[in-house]
CSV table of C-alpha atoms and ligand atoms in Angstrom, one decimal:
chain,number,residue,atom,x,y,z
A,1,MET,CA,1.1,-1.5,-30.8
A,2,ASN,CA,2.9,-1.3,-27.6
A,3,ASN,CA,3.7,-4.8,-26.3
A,4,SER,CA,5.2,-3.7,-23.0
A,5,PHE,CA,3.3,-4.0,-19.8
A,6,SER,CA,4.7,-0.6,-18.7
A,7,VAL,CA,2.9,2.7,-19.0
A,8,ASP,CA,2.9,4.6,-22.3
A,9,GLU,CA,3.5,8.3,-22.7
A,10,ARG,CA,-0.1,9.1,-22.4
A,11,GLY,CA,-0.4,7.3,-19.1
A,12,PHE,CA,-2.1,4.2,-20.4
A,13,TYR,CA,-1.5,0.5,-19.7
A,14,GLY,CA,-3.2,-1.0,-22.8
A,15,ASP,CA,-6.8,0.3,-22.5
A,16,PHE,CA,-6.5,1.3,-18.9
A,17,GLY,CA,-5.3,4.4,-17.2
A,18,GLY,CA,-5.3,8.0,-18.4
A,19,ALA,CA,-6.3,11.1,-16.5
A,20,TYR,CA,-10.0,11.9,-16.3
A,21,VAL,CA,-10.0,14.9,-14.1
A,22,PRO,CA,-12.3,17.9,-13.5
A,23,GLU,CA,-11.4,20.9,-15.6
A,24,ILE,CA,-10.3,22.9,-12.6
A,25,LEU,CA,-7.5,20.3,-11.9
A,26,TYR,CA,-6.3,20.0,-15.5
A,27,ALA,CA,-3.4,22.4,-15.2
A,28,THR,CA,-2.3,21.0,-11.9
A,29,VAL,CA,-2.3,17.4,-13.1
A,30,ARG,CA,-0.6,18.4,-16.4
A,31,ASN,CA,2.1,20.2,-14.3
A,32,LEU,CA,2.7,17.0,-12.3
A,33,GLN,CA,2.8,14.9,-15.5
A,34,GLN,CA,5.5,17.2,-16.8
A,35,HIS,CA,7.6,17.3,-13.7
A,36,TYR,CA,7.5,14.0,-11.9
A,37,LEU,CA,9.9,12.0,-14.1
A,38,PRO,CA,12.7,14.7,-14.4
A,39,ILE,CA,12.6,15.1,-10.6
A,40,LEU,CA,12.3,11.4,-9.7
A,41,GLU,CA,15.2,10.6,-12.0
A,42,SER,CA,17.4,13.5,-10.8
A,43,GLN,CA,20.6,12.7,-8.8
A,44,GLU,CA,19.5,15.1,-6.0
A,45,PHE,CA,16.1,13.3,-5.5
A,46,GLN,CA,17.6,9.9,-5.7
A,47,ASP,CA,20.3,10.7,-3.1
A,48,GLU,CA,17.8,12.1,-0.6
A,49,TYR,CA,15.2,9.3,-1.3
A,50,MET,CA,17.7,6.5,-1.0
A,51,GLN,CA,19.2,7.9,2.2
A,52,LEU,CA,15.8,8.1,3.8
A,53,LEU,CA,14.9,4.7,2.7
A,54,ARG,CA,18.1,3.4,4.3
A,55,ASP,CA,18.4,5.3,7.5
A,56,TYR,CA,14.7,6.1,8.2
A,57,VAL,CA,12.7,3.2,6.8
A,58,GLY,CA,15.4,0.6,7.4
A,59,ARG,CA,15.9,-0.7,3.9
A,60,PRO,CA,16.9,-2.9,2.3
A,61,SER,CA,14.2,-5.1,3.7
A,62,PRO,CA,15.4,-8.8,4.1
A,63,LEU,CA,14.6,-11.5,1.6
A,64,TYR,CA,14.0,-14.5,3.9
A,65,LEU,CA,14.1,-18.1,2.8
A,66,ALA,CA,11.0,-19.5,4.8
A,67,ARG,CA,12.3,-23.0,5.5
A,68,ARG,CA,9.2,-24.6,7.0
A,69,MET,CA,6.7,-23.1,4.5
A,70,SER,CA,9.1,-24.0,1.7
A,71,GLN,CA,8.8,-27.6,2.9
A,72,LYS,CA,5.1,-27.4,3.1
A,73,TYR,CA,4.6,-26.0,-0.4
A,74,GLY,CA,7.3,-27.9,-2.1
A,75,CYS,CA,9.3,-25.0,-3.5
A,76,ARG,CA,12.0,-22.5,-2.4
A,77,LEU,CA,9.8,-19.8,-0.9
A,78,TYR,CA,11.3,-16.4,-0.1
A,79,LEU,CA,9.4,-13.8,1.9
A,80,LYS,CA,10.1,-10.1,1.0
A,81,ARG,CA,9.8,-8.5,4.4
A,82,GLU,CA,8.1,-5.1,3.9
A,83,ASP,CA,6.5,-5.8,7.3
A,84,LEU,CA,9.8,-4.7,8.8
A,85,ASN,CA,9.7,-1.2,7.5
A,86,HIS,CA,9.2,1.8,9.8
A,87,THR,CA,5.4,2.2,10.3
A,88,GLY,CA,5.0,-1.5,9.5
A,89,ALA,CA,4.3,-1.7,5.8
A,90,HIS,CA,5.3,-0.8,2.3
A,91,LYS,CA,3.3,2.4,2.2
A,92,ILE,CA,6.1,4.5,3.6
A,93,ASN,CA,8.3,3.9,0.5
A,94,ASN,CA,5.7,5.9,-1.5
A,95,THR,CA,4.9,8.7,1.0
A,96,ILE,CA,8.6,9.5,1.5
A,97,GLY,CA,9.0,9.8,-2.3
A,98,GLN,CA,5.9,11.9,-2.8
A,99,ILE,CA,6.7,14.4,-0.1
A,100,LEU,CA,10.2,14.9,-1.5
A,101,LEU,CA,8.6,15.6,-4.9
A,102,ALA,CA,6.0,17.9,-3.3
A,103,LYS,CA,8.8,20.0,-1.7
A,104,LYS,CA,10.8,20.1,-4.9
A,105,MET,CA,7.6,21.4,-6.6
A,106,GLY,CA,7.3,24.2,-4.1
A,107,LYS,CA,4.0,22.8,-2.5
A,108,ARG,CA,3.4,23.8,1.1
A,109,ARG,CA,0.4,21.7,2.2
A,110,ILE,CA,-0.3,18.0,2.0
A,111,ILE,CA,-3.6,16.2,1.8
A,112,ALA,CA,-4.3,12.5,1.7
A,113,GLU,CA,-7.2,10.1,1.8
A,114,THR,CA,-7.2,7.0,3.9
A,115,GLY,CA,-9.5,4.0,4.6
A,116,ALA,CA,-8.1,1.9,7.5
A,117,GLY,CA,-5.6,4.7,8.3
A,118,GLN,CA,-2.5,3.0,7.1
A,119,HIS,CA,-1.8,5.4,4.3
A,120,GLY,CA,-2.9,8.3,6.5
A,121,VAL,CA,-0.4,7.2,9.2
A,122,ALA,CA,2.4,6.9,6.5
A,123,THR,CA,1.5,10.4,5.2
A,124,ALA,CA,1.3,12.0,8.6
A,125,THR,CA,4.7,10.4,9.5
A,126,VAL,CA,6.5,12.0,6.5
A,127,CYS,CA,4.7,15.3,7.1
A,128,ALA,CA,6.1,15.3,10.7
A,129,LEU,CA,9.5,14.4,9.3
A,130,MET,CA,9.4,17.3,6.7
A,131,ASP,CA,7.5,19.8,8.9
A,132,MET,CA,4.6,20.1,6.4
A,133,PRO,CA,0.9,20.7,7.5
A,134,CYS,CA,-1.2,17.6,6.8
A,135,VAL,CA,-4.9,17.0,6.3
A,136,VAL,CA,-6.2,13.5,6.1
A,137,TYR,CA,-9.7,12.7,4.8
A,138,GLN,CA,-11.2,9.5,6.3
A,139,GLY,CA,-14.8,8.2,6.1
A,140,ALA,CA,-16.6,8.8,9.4
A,141,LEU,CA,-17.4,5.1,9.7
A,142,ASP,CA,-13.6,4.3,9.3
A,143,VAL,CA,-12.7,7.0,11.9
A,144,GLU,CA,-14.8,5.1,14.3
A,145,ARG,CA,-13.6,1.6,13.3
A,146,GLN,CA,-9.9,2.6,13.2
A,147,HIS,CA,-9.5,4.8,16.2
A,148,VAL,CA,-5.9,3.7,17.0
A,149,ASN,CA,-4.7,4.9,13.6
A,150,VAL,CA,-6.7,8.1,14.0
A,151,LYS,CA,-4.9,8.8,17.3
A,152,ARG,CA,-1.5,8.0,15.7
A,153,MET,CA,-2.2,10.5,12.9
A,154,GLN,CA,-3.2,13.1,15.5
A,155,MET,CA,-0.1,12.5,17.6
A,156,LEU,CA,2.0,13.0,14.4
A,157,GLY,CA,0.3,16.4,14.0
A,158,ALA,CA,-2.1,15.7,11.2
A,159,GLU,CA,-5.7,16.9,11.1
A,160,VAL,CA,-8.1,14.0,10.5
A,161,ARG,CA,-11.3,15.2,8.8
A,162,PRO,CA,-14.2,12.7,9.0
A,163,VAL,CA,-16.2,12.5,5.8
A,164,ARG,CA,-20.0,12.0,6.3
A,165,THR,CA,-21.2,11.7,2.7
A,166,GLY,CA,-22.1,8.4,1.0
A,167,ASN,CA,-21.2,5.3,2.8
A,168,GLN,CA,-18.6,7.2,4.9
A,169,THR,CA,-15.7,5.0,3.9
A,170,LEU,CA,-12.7,5.1,1.6
A,171,LYS,CA,-14.4,6.0,-1.7
A,172,ASP,CA,-16.1,9.0,-0.1
A,173,ALA,CA,-12.9,10.1,1.6
A,174,THR,CA,-11.1,10.0,-1.8
A,175,ASN,CA,-13.9,12.2,-3.3
A,176,GLU,CA,-13.5,14.7,-0.5
A,177,ALA,CA,-9.7,14.9,-0.9
A,178,ILE,CA,-10.2,15.5,-4.6
A,179,ARG,CA,-12.6,18.3,-3.7
A,180,ASP,CA,-10.0,19.9,-1.4
A,181,TRP,CA,-7.4,19.6,-4.2
A,182,CYS,CA,-9.8,21.4,-6.6
A,183,CYS,CA,-10.0,24.3,-4.1
A,184,HIS,CA,-6.3,24.6,-3.4
A,185,PRO,CA,-4.6,23.4,-6.6
A,186,GLN,CA,-1.7,25.9,-6.3
A,187,ASP,CA,-0.2,25.2,-2.9
A,188,THR,CA,-1.4,21.7,-2.1
A,189,PHE,CA,0.1,18.4,-3.0
A,190,TYR,CA,-2.2,15.3,-3.0
A,191,ILE,CA,-0.4,12.2,-1.8
A,192,ILE,CA,-2.2,9.2,-3.2
A,193,GLY,CA,-1.6,5.9,-1.4
A,194,SER,CA,-1.7,3.4,-4.1
A,195,THR,CA,-1.2,2.8,-7.9
A,196,VAL,CA,-4.6,4.4,-8.6
A,197,GLY,CA,-5.9,7.9,-9.6
A,198,PRO,CA,-5.2,9.9,-12.7
A,199,HIS,CA,-1.9,9.7,-14.6
A,200,PRO,CA,0.9,10.1,-13.4
A,201,TYR,CA,-0.1,8.7,-10.0
A,202,PRO,CA,-0.2,5.0,-10.9
A,203,ASP,CA,3.2,5.2,-12.6
A,204,MET,CA,4.7,7.5,-10.0
A,205,VAL,CA,3.6,5.2,-7.1
A,206,ALA,CA,4.8,2.1,-9.0
A,207,ARG,CA,8.2,3.7,-9.4
A,208,LEU,CA,8.4,4.7,-5.8
A,209,GLN,CA,7.6,1.2,-4.7
A,210,SER,CA,9.9,-0.4,-7.3
A,211,ILE,CA,12.7,-0.3,-4.8
A,212,ILE,CA,11.1,-3.7,-3.7
A,213,SER,CA,11.9,-5.5,-7.0
A,214,LYS,CA,15.2,-3.7,-7.3
A,215,GLU,CA,16.2,-5.3,-4.0
A,216,ILE,CA,14.7,-8.7,-4.9
A,217,ARG,CA,16.9,-8.7,-8.0
A,218,GLU,CA,20.1,-8.1,-6.1
A,219,GLN,CA,19.1,-10.4,-3.2
A,220,LEU,CA,18.2,-13.3,-5.5
A,221,GLN,CA,21.5,-12.9,-7.3
A,222,GLN,CA,23.3,-13.3,-4.0
A,223,LYS,CA,21.2,-16.1,-2.7
A,224,GLU,CA,20.3,-18.1,-5.8
A,225,GLY,CA,23.0,-17.0,-8.2
A,226,ARG,CA,20.3,-15.7,-10.6
A,227,SER,CA,18.5,-12.4,-10.5
A,228,TRP,CA,14.9,-13.6,-11.3
A,229,PRO,CA,12.4,-15.9,-9.5
A,230,ASP,CA,10.0,-18.3,-11.2
A,231,TYR,CA,7.1,-16.8,-9.4
A,232,LEU,CA,6.3,-13.4,-7.8
A,233,MET,CA,3.3,-13.3,-5.5
A,234,ALA,CA,1.6,-10.3,-3.8
A,235,CYS,CA,-1.8,-9.1,-2.6
A,236,VAL,CA,-3.7,-6.3,-4.4
A,237,GLY,CA,-5.9,-3.6,-3.0
A,238,GLY,CA,-5.1,-0.7,-5.3
A,239,GLY,CA,-2.0,-2.5,-6.3
A,240,SER,CA,1.1,-0.6,-5.0
A,241,ASN,CA,2.9,-3.4,-3.1
A,242,ALA,CA,2.3,-5.7,-6.1
A,243,ALA,CA,3.5,-3.1,-8.5
A,244,GLY,CA,6.7,-2.6,-6.5
A,245,THR,CA,7.2,-6.4,-6.3
A,246,ILE,CA,6.9,-7.0,-10.1
A,247,TYR,CA,8.2,-3.6,-11.5
A,248,HIS,CA,11.5,-4.8,-12.8
A,249,TYR,CA,10.1,-8.1,-14.1
A,250,LEU,CA,7.0,-6.8,-15.9
A,251,ASP,CA,8.3,-7.7,-19.3
A,252,ASP,CA,10.4,-10.7,-18.2
A,253,GLU,CA,8.5,-13.7,-19.4
A,254,ARG,CA,10.5,-16.1,-17.3
A,255,VAL,CA,8.8,-14.7,-14.3
A,256,ARG,CA,5.2,-15.6,-13.6
A,257,ILE,CA,3.1,-13.1,-11.7
A,258,VAL,CA,0.4,-14.2,-9.2
A,259,LEU,CA,-1.9,-11.6,-7.6
A,260,ALA,CA,-4.3,-12.2,-4.7
A,261,GLU,CA,-7.4,-10.0,-4.4
A,262,ALA,CA,-9.9,-9.9,-1.5
A,263,GLY,CA,-12.9,-12.2,-2.1
A,264,GLY,CA,-14.5,-11.1,1.1
A,265,GLN,CA,-17.3,-13.6,1.8
A,266,GLY,CA,-17.0,-14.9,-1.8
A,267,VAL,CA,-17.2,-13.3,-5.3
A,268,GLU,CA,-20.6,-14.9,-5.9
A,269,THR,CA,-22.1,-13.6,-2.7
A,270,GLY,CA,-21.7,-10.0,-3.8
A,271,HIS,CA,-19.9,-9.2,-0.4
A,272,THR,CA,-16.6,-8.9,-2.1
A,273,ALA,CA,-13.6,-6.7,-2.9
A,274,ALA,CA,-12.5,-8.9,-5.8
A,275,THR,CA,-12.5,-6.1,-8.4
A,276,ILE,CA,-10.7,-8.0,-11.2
A,277,HIS,CA,-13.2,-10.9,-10.9
A,278,ALA,CA,-16.4,-8.9,-10.3
A,279,GLY,CA,-15.6,-5.5,-11.9
A,280,ARG,CA,-16.4,-4.0,-15.3
A,281,VAL,CA,-14.6,-1.3,-17.2
A,282,GLY,CA,-15.4,2.2,-15.9
A,283,ILE,CA,-13.8,5.4,-14.6
A,284,LEU,CA,-13.0,5.7,-10.9
A,285,HIS,CA,-11.0,8.5,-9.3
A,286,GLY,CA,-9.5,9.8,-12.6
A,287,ALA,CA,-8.5,6.5,-14.3
A,288,ARG,CA,-10.2,4.1,-16.7
A,289,THR,CA,-10.0,0.7,-15.0
A,290,LEU,CA,-12.1,-2.2,-13.7
A,291,VAL,CA,-14.6,-1.0,-11.2
A,292,MET,CA,-17.3,-2.8,-9.1
A,293,GLN,CA,-20.5,-1.1,-10.2
A,294,THR,CA,-24.2,-1.6,-10.6
A,295,PRO,CA,-25.6,-2.1,-14.2
A,296,ASP,CA,-26.2,1.7,-14.4
A,297,GLY,CA,-22.7,2.6,-13.2
A,298,GLN,CA,-23.1,3.4,-9.6
A,299,ILE,CA,-20.0,2.3,-7.5
A,300,VAL,CA,-20.6,-0.8,-5.4
A,301,GLU,CA,-19.1,-0.7,-1.9
A,302,ALA,CA,-16.2,-3.2,-1.6
A,303,GLU,CA,-16.4,-5.7,1.3
A,304,SER,CA,-13.5,-7.5,2.9
A,305,LEU,CA,-12.4,-8.3,6.4
A,306,SER,CA,-9.1,-6.7,5.4
A,307,ALA,CA,-9.5,-2.9,5.5
A,308,GLY,CA,-6.5,-2.3,3.2
A,309,LEU,CA,-8.0,-4.3,0.4
A,310,ASP,CA,-11.4,-2.8,0.6
A,311,TYR,CA,-11.4,-0.7,-2.6
A,312,PRO,CA,-14.0,-0.9,-5.4
A,313,GLY,CA,-11.3,-0.2,-8.1
A,314,ILE,CA,-7.9,-1.5,-9.0
A,315,GLY,CA,-4.8,0.0,-10.5
A,316,PRO,CA,-4.8,0.3,-14.3
A,317,MET,CA,-1.5,-1.6,-14.5
A,318,HIS,CA,-3.1,-4.6,-12.8
A,319,ALA,CA,-6.3,-4.4,-14.9
A,320,ASN,CA,-4.1,-4.7,-18.0
A,321,LEU,CA,-2.0,-7.5,-16.6
A,322,ALA,CA,-5.2,-9.4,-15.8
A,323,VAL,CA,-7.0,-9.0,-19.1
A,324,ARG,CA,-3.9,-9.8,-21.1
A,325,ARG,CA,-3.3,-12.8,-18.9
A,326,ARG,CA,0.2,-11.7,-17.9
A,327,ALA,CA,-0.9,-12.2,-14.3
A,328,THR,CA,-2.8,-15.0,-12.7
A,329,VAL,CA,-5.3,-13.5,-10.3
A,330,PHE,CA,-6.8,-15.4,-7.4
A,331,SER,CA,-9.8,-14.2,-5.3
A,332,ILE,CA,-9.1,-15.1,-1.7
A,333,ASN,CA,-11.9,-15.2,0.8
A,334,ASP,CA,-11.8,-13.8,4.4
A,335,ASP,CA,-11.6,-17.3,6.0
A,336,GLU,CA,-8.9,-18.5,3.7
A,337,ALA,CA,-6.8,-15.4,4.5
A,338,LEU,CA,-7.3,-15.8,8.2
A,339,GLN,CA,-6.3,-19.4,8.0
A,340,ALA,CA,-3.1,-18.5,6.1
A,341,ALA,CA,-2.2,-15.8,8.7
A,342,PHE,CA,-2.3,-18.4,11.4
A,343,GLU,CA,-0.4,-20.9,9.3
A,344,MET,CA,2.5,-18.4,8.6
A,345,THR,CA,2.6,-17.3,12.2
A,346,ARG,CA,2.9,-20.9,13.5
A,347,LEU,CA,5.4,-22.1,10.8
A,348,GLU,CA,7.6,-19.1,10.6
A,349,GLY,CA,6.9,-16.9,13.7
A,350,ILE,CA,5.8,-14.0,11.5
A,351,ILE,CA,2.4,-12.5,12.1
A,352,PRO,CA,1.5,-11.0,8.7
A,353,ALA,CA,-1.0,-8.2,8.0
A,354,LEU,CA,-4.4,-9.6,7.0
A,355,GLU,CA,-3.8,-8.0,3.5
A,356,SER,CA,-0.6,-9.9,3.1
A,357,ALA,CA,-2.2,-13.1,4.3
A,358,HIS,CA,-4.3,-13.1,1.1
A,359,ALA,CA,-1.1,-13.6,-0.9
A,360,VAL,CA,0.0,-16.4,1.5
A,361,ALA,CA,-3.4,-18.1,1.0
A,362,ALA,CA,-2.8,-18.2,-2.8
A,363,LEU,CA,0.1,-20.6,-2.2
A,364,ARG,CA,-2.2,-23.5,-1.7
A,365,LYS,CA,-4.0,-22.9,-5.0
A,366,MET,CA,-0.7,-23.5,-6.8
A,367,THR,CA,1.5,-26.4,-7.7
A,368,PHE,CA,5.2,-26.0,-7.7
A,369,ARG,CA,8.3,-27.9,-8.7
A,370,ALA,CA,10.8,-28.4,-5.9
A,371,ASP,CA,13.4,-26.1,-7.5
A,372,ASP,CA,10.9,-23.3,-8.2
A,373,VAL,CA,12.0,-20.0,-6.7
A,374,VAL,CA,9.0,-18.2,-5.3
A,375,VAL,CA,9.1,-14.7,-3.9
A,376,LEU,CA,6.1,-13.5,-1.9
A,377,THR,CA,5.8,-10.0,-0.6
A,378,VAL,CA,4.7,-9.6,3.0
A,379,SER,CA,3.3,-6.2,2.6
A,380,GLY,CA,2.8,-5.4,6.2
A,381,ARG,CA,2.8,-6.7,9.8
A,382,GLY,CA,-0.2,-8.0,11.7
A,383,ASP,CA,-0.2,-5.9,14.9
A,384,LYS,CA,-3.1,-3.9,13.6
A,385,ASP,CA,-5.1,-7.0,13.0
A,386,LEU,CA,-4.7,-8.7,16.3
A,387,ASP,CA,-8.2,-8.1,17.4
A,388,THR,CA,-9.5,-9.7,14.2
A,389,TYR,CA,-7.1,-12.7,14.6
A,390,LEU,CA,-7.9,-13.4,18.2
A,391,GLU,CA,-11.6,-13.2,17.7
A,392,ARG,CA,-11.1,-16.0,15.2
A,393,LEU,CA,-9.0,-18.0,17.7
A,394,LYS,CA,-11.9,-17.9,20.2
A,395,GLY,CA,-14.5,-18.8,17.6
B,401,LIG,C1,-2.7,-0.7,2.1
B,401,LIG,C2,-2.1,-2.0,2.3
B,401,LIG,C3,-2.3,-3.0,1.2
B,401,LIG,C4,-3.0,-2.7,-0.1
B,401,LIG,O1,-2.5,-1.7,-0.8
B,401,LIG,P1,-1.8,-1.9,-2.2
B,401,LIG,O2,-1.7,-0.6,-2.8
B,401,LIG,O3,-2.6,-2.9,-3.0
B,401,LIG,O4,-0.4,-2.5,-1.8
B,401,LIG,C5,-1.7,-4.2,1.4
B,401,LIG,N1,-1.0,-4.6,2.5
B,401,LIG,C6,-0.9,-3.7,3.5
B,401,LIG,C7,-0.1,-4.1,4.8
B,401,LIG,C8,-1.5,-2.4,3.5
B,401,LIG,O5,-1.3,-1.5,4.5
């Protein structure tokens, strides 16, 4: 029995994970499984990746001791500032790594799925940087709702293909991207935006985001004289910013892990994206994980005010952390997240993304000791959410 919370050689985290892909993709996925680790661990890759993270993304991102919020919550609260990255969130850490990998594997074309457009923008950005053609699949409804990000992707040179099947949102865009991949398995690299999808994607994305916890270790050593916190906190959609935050502490029992998923209007209302609370075991987009579904296994649409957390699945790493109780998982409703966003803005002068505000809202569900060191990842900045925030201010 493997007691670690890391992935095993078959791509499983406990009972979750694996690679359930159509026959036609088997060889492509197998090829990726065989090549991703040797390439990611090579000196050449690491040199290029770290240089881009430093000079292009602007890393290391600061670890900021939030003085007024620390006072309010009675602990030593540090904010890990992924909101200060180029393009405004953690997603760029992953897309830079995947496009370098794609190039080293000889791929010539990039595809991606996007919901709100954040991952689409991060992918279009690195495709411009690397001069690669880029097709982004996005549900037609989201294309309408997220027109600013659509224009960004277009300005960056990507082709945005609206998907008109199903509910015309993220799940349908992902299905369409997988269909494209099936048609062009030789020359196309599929850049997935979170710790989801068939093995090796969850592990690959977690590794590419693990720069976050690598920096936390060094920064805490400097600021606190020890390399670990008492608590790590992050929001979870698919799970990538959380995976990056906890990566180097997964098996360190001194560190408690707190995850915040999107409750939407409330788990019990059914209008929710709280997959860990409301989901059952199933297979979604190539992995065995927790999935929001009807009794006969149809995927239920996720609902959250926050577009980045609006996914009916969850990364297999996080499903395992939750069922084995390594992580405490809170479901945070829309109104709690909104309130937390305003609180952080007024106490610290930092407008967080609505996704990140879910992690902030979890603070008030906890009790700390005064000397507890808490690190909370601010996954992105709130510029994209201003309309939502200001509507609330009026109402
Ligand atoms: C996409 C996004 C998320 C959710 O994705 P994860 O893979 O769970 O990290 C969270 N915060 C921001 C700012 C995002 O853009």
